[in-house]
Tab-separated table of C-alpha atoms and ligand atoms in Angstrom:
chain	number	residue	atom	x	y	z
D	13	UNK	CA	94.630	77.042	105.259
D	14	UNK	CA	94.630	79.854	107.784
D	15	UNK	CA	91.908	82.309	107.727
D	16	UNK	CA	91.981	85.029	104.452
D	17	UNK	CA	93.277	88.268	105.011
D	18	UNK	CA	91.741	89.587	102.158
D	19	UNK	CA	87.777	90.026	101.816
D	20	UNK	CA	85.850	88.640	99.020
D	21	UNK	CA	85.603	91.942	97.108
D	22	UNK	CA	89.724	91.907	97.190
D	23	UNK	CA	89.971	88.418	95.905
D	24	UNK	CA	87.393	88.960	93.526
D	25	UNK	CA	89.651	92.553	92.246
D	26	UNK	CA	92.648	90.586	91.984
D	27	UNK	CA	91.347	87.721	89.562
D	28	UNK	CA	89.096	90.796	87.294
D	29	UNK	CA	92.632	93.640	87.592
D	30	UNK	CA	95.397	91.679	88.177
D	31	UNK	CA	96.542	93.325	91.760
D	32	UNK	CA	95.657	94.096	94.892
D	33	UNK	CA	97.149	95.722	97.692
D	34	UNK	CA	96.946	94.527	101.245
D	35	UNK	CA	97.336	97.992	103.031
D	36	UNK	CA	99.740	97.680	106.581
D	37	UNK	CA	100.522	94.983	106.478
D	38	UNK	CA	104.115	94.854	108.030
D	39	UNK	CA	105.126	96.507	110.947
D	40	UNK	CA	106.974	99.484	111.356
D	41	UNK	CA	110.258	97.835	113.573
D	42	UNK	CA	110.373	95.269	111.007
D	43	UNK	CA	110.587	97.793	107.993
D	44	UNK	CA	113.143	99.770	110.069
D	45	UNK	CA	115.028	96.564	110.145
D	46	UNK	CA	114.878	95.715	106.697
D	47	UNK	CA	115.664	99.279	105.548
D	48	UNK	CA	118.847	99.378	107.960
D	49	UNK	CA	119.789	95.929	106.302
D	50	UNK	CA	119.544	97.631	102.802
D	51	UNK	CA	121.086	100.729	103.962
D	52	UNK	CA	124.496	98.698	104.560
D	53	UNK	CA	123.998	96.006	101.480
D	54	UNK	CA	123.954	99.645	99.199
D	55	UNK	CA	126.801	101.364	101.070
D	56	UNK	CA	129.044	98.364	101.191
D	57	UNK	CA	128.215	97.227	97.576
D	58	UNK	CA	127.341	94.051	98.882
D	59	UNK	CA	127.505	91.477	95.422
D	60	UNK	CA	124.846	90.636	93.851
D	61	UNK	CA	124.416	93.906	92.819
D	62	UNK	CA	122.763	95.096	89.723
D	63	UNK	CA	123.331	98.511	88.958
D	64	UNK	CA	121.255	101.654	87.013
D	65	UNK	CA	123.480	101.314	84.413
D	66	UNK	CA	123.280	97.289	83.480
D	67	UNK	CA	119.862	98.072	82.975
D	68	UNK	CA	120.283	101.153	80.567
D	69	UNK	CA	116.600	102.022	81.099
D	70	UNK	CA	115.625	105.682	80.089
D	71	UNK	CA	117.523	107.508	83.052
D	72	UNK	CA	120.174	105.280	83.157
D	73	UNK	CA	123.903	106.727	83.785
D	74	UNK	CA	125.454	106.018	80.134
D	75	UNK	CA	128.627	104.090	81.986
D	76	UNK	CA	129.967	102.778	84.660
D	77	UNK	CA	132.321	105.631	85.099
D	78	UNK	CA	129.769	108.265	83.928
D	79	UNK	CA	128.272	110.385	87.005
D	80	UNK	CA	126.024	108.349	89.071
D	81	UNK	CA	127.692	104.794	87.342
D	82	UNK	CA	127.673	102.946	90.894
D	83	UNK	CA	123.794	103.715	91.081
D	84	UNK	CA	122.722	100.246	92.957
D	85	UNK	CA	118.998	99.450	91.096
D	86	UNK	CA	118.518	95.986	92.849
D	87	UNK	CA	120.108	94.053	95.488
D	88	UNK	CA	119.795	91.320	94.235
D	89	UNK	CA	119.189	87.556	95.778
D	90	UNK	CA	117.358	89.317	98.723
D	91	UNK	CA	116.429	86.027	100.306
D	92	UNK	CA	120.306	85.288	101.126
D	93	UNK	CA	120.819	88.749	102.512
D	94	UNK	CA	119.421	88.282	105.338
D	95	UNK	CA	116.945	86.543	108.031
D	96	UNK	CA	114.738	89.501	108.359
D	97	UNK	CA	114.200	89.355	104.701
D	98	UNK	CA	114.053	85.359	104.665
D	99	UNK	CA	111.150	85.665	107.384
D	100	UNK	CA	108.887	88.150	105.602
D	101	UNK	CA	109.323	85.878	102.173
D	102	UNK	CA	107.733	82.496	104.144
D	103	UNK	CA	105.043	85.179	106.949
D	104	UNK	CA	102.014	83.614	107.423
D	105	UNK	CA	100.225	86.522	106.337
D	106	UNK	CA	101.937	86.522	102.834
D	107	UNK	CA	101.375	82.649	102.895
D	108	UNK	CA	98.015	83.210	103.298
D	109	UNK	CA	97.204	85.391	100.783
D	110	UNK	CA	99.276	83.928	98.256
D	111	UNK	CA	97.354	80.789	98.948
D	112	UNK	CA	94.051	82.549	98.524
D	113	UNK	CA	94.830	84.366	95.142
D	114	UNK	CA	96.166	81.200	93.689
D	115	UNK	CA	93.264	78.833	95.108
D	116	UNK	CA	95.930	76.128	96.226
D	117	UNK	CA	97.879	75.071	99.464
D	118	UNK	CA	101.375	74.793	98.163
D	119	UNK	CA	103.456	77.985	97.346
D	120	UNK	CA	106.956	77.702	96.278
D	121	UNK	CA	109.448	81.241	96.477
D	122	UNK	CA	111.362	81.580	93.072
D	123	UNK	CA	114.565	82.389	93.998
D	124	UNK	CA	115.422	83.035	90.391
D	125	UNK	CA	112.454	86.339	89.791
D	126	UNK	CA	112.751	89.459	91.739
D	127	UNK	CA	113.861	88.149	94.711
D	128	UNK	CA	115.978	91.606	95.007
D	129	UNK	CA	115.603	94.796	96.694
D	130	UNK	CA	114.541	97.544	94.454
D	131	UNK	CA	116.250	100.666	94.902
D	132	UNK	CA	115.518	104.457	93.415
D	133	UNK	CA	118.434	106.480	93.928
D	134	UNK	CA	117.916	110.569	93.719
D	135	UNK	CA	119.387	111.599	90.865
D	136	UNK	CA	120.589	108.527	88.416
D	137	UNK	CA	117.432	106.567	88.935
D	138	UNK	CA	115.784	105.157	85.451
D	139	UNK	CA	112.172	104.856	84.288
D	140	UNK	CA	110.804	101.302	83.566
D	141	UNK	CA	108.565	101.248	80.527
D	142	UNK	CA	105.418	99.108	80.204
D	143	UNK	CA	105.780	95.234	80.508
D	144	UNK	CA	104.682	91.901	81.590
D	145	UNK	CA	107.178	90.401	83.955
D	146	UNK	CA	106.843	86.904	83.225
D	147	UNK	CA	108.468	87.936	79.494
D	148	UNK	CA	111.533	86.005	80.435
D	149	UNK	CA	110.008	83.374	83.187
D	150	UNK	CA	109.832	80.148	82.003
D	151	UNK	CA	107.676	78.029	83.832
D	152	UNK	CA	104.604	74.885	82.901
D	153	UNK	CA	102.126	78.047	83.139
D	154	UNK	CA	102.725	81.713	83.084
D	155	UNK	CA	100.567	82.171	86.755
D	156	UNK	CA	103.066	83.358	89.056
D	157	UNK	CA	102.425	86.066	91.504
D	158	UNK	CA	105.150	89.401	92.892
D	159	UNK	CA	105.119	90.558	96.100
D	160	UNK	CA	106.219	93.715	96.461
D	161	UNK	CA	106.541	95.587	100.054
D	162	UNK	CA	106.746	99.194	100.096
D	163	UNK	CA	109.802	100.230	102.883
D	164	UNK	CA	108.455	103.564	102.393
D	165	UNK	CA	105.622	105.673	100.871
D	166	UNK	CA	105.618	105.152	97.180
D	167	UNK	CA	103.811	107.617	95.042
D	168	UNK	CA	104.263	109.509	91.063
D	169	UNK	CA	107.009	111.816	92.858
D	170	UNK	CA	109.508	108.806	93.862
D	171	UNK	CA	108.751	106.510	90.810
D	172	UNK	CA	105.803	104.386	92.043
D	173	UNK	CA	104.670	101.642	90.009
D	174	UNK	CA	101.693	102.185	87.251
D	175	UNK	CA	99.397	98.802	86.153
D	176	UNK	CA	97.000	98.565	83.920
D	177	UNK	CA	94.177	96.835	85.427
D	178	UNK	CA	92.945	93.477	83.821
D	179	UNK	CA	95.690	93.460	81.164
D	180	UNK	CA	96.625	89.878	82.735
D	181	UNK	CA	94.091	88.690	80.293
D	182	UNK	CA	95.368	89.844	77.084
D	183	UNK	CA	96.741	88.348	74.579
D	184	UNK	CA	98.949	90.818	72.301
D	185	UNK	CA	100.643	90.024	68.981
D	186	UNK	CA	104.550	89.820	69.361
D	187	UNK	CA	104.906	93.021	66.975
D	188	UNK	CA	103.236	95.172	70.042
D	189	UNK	CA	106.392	94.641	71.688
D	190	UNK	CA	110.149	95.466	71.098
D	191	UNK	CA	113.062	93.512	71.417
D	192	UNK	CA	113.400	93.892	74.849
D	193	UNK	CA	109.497	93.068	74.808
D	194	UNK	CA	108.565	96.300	76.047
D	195	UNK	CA	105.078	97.437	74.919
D	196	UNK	CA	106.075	99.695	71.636
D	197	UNK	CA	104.341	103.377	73.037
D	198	UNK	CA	104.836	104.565	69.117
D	199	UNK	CA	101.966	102.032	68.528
D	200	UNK	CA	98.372	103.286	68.656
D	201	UNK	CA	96.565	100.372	69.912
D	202	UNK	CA	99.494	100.432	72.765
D	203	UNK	CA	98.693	103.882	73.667
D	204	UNK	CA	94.873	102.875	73.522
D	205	UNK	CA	95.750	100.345	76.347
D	206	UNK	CA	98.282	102.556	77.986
D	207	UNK	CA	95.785	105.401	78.410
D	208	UNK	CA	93.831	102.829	80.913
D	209	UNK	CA	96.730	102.639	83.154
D	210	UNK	CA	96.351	103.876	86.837
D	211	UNK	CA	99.285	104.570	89.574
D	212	UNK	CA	99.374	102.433	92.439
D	213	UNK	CA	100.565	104.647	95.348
D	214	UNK	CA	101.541	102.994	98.477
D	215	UNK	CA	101.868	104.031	102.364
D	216	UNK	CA	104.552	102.460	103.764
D	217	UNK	CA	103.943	98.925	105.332
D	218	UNK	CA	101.197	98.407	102.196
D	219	UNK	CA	101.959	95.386	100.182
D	220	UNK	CA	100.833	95.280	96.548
D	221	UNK	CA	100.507	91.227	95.078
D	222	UNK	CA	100.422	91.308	91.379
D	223	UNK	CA	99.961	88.478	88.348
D	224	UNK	CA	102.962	87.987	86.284
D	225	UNK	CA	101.194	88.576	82.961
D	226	UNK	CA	100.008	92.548	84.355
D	227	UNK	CA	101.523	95.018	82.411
D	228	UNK	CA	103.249	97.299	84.755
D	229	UNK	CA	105.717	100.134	84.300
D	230	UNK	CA	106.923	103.146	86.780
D	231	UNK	CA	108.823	106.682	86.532
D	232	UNK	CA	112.295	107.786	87.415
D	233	UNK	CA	112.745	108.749	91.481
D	234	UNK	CA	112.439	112.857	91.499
D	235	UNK	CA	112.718	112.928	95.221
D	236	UNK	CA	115.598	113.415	97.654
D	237	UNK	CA	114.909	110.181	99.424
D	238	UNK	CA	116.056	106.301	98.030
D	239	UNK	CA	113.310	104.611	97.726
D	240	UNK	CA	113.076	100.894	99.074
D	241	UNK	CA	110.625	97.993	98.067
D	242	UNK	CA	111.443	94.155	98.589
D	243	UNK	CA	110.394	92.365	95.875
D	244	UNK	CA	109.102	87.837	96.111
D	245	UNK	CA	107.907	86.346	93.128
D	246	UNK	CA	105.604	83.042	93.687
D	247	UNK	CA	104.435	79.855	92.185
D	248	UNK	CA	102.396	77.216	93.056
D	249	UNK	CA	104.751	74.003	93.849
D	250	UNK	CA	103.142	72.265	91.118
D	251	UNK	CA	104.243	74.638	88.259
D	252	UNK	CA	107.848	73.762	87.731
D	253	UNK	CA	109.846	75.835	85.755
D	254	UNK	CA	110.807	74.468	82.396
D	255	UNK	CA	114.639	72.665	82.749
D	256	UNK	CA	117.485	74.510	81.881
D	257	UNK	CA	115.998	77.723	81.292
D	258	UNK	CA	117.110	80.755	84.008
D	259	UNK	CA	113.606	80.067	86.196
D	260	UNK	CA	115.519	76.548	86.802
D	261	UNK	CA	118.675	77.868	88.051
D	262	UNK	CA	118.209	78.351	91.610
D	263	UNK	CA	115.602	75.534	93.814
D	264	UNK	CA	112.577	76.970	94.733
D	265	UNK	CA	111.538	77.768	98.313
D	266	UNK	CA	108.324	76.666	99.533
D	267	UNK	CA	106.445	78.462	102.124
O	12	AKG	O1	110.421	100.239	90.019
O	12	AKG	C1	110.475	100.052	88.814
O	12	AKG	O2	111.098	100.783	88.057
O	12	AKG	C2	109.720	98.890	88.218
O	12	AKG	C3	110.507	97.635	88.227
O	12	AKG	C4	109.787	96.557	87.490
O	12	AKG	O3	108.712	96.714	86.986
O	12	AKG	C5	110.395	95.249	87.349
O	12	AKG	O4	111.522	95.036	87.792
O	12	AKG	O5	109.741	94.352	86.778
């Protein structure tokens, strides 16, 4: 393995919150790159495409044809898109780190999680409510990790995300959730938990890693600028995602 990136203390704060966030660490040309990429993929439409309004979050445009229905939330399969976006997913520095936090050599890319561009639109952008993102991953263990790369400063004003810190270790009775397993915030132990959440704002270039079973959730985009973050989700090779479920449909990549 190549030398850590992260110090002790780090590695240590991801296994006792969840997250940590590796500040700077992608260059500037590279993000203008990857921004001009998205730039295009969101004028052009460019399919996959998954818009505010398939996700119907609070925010969401009602329909397609209401104002704002062609909202892009997520380009999705990022790591098609393009090599720019292919190279960050497999950087040594990412390898690295990923290798660190999960204590093993051999890191697989889902292309099946994430794997998108996450876009906040001015004006028809949704909030996310609180959730654990491996609620529809189906792999041998639920220990994967997201990588998500801020293309721009992300902070409460443009709909940064919020965690609450060591909630990868809980273990929460299905009726805390909904149907859509979002936490249920009419719930009084949920709003215990919630009221431990902190915002994670990021600079630009800062890259936040972040265990699968964290609950995260983030507000709507109140600014006049889209906001941009690429978004890998991780495995170790040797958690294989269960056969025919949706974490099987696409080969994973390894790095
Ligand atoms: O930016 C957001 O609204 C959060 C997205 C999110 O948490 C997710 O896709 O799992």
């Amino acid at each position: 393995m190549n030398p850590s990136l992260l110090s002790q203390a780090q590695l240590v704060s991801f296994q006792r919150d969840g997250f940590v966030v590796a500040p700077g660490l992608l260059e500037d040309h590279i993000i203008e790159q990857m921004r001009d990429v998205a730039d295009d993929h969101v004028a052009a439409q460019l399919a996959p495409v998954e818009y505010e309004v398939d996700v119907q979050y609070p925010g969401s445009p009602t329909d397609a044809k209401a104002k704002g229905g062609e909202t892009t939330r997520r380009l999705l399969h990022a790591y098609s898109r393009h090599e720019v976006y292919r190279n960050w997913a497999a950087d040594d520095s990412i390898k690295t780190i990923l290798q660190d936090l999960f204590g093993a050599p051999n890191i697989e890319l889902s292309q099946c999680h994430h794997n998108c561009m996450m876009t906040k639109h001015p004006g028809f952008s949704s909030a996310t409510l609180w959730h654990q993102d491996n609620r529809y991953w189906s792999f041998d263990e639920q220990n994967l990790i997201s990588v998500w790369t801020a293309l721009g400063d992300e902070n409460r004003e443009n709909g940064c995300l919020h965690v609450i810190p060591g909630s990868h270790q809980l273990v929460l009775d299905p009726g805390c959730f909904d149907a859509a397993k979002f936490l249920r915030p009419d719930l009084p132990t949920n709003k215990l938990l919630i009221q431990d959440a902190i915002q994670v704002e990021l600079k630009r270039g800062d890259v936040l890693f972040f265990h699968s079973k964290l609950f995260h959730a983030a507000g709507q985009n109140l600014t006049n600028e889209v906001k941009y973050s690429l978004v890998y989700t991780y495995h170790e090779s040797s958690n294989r995602p269960i056969h025919d479920t949706r974490s099987a449909r696409s080969p994973g990549i390894p790095i």
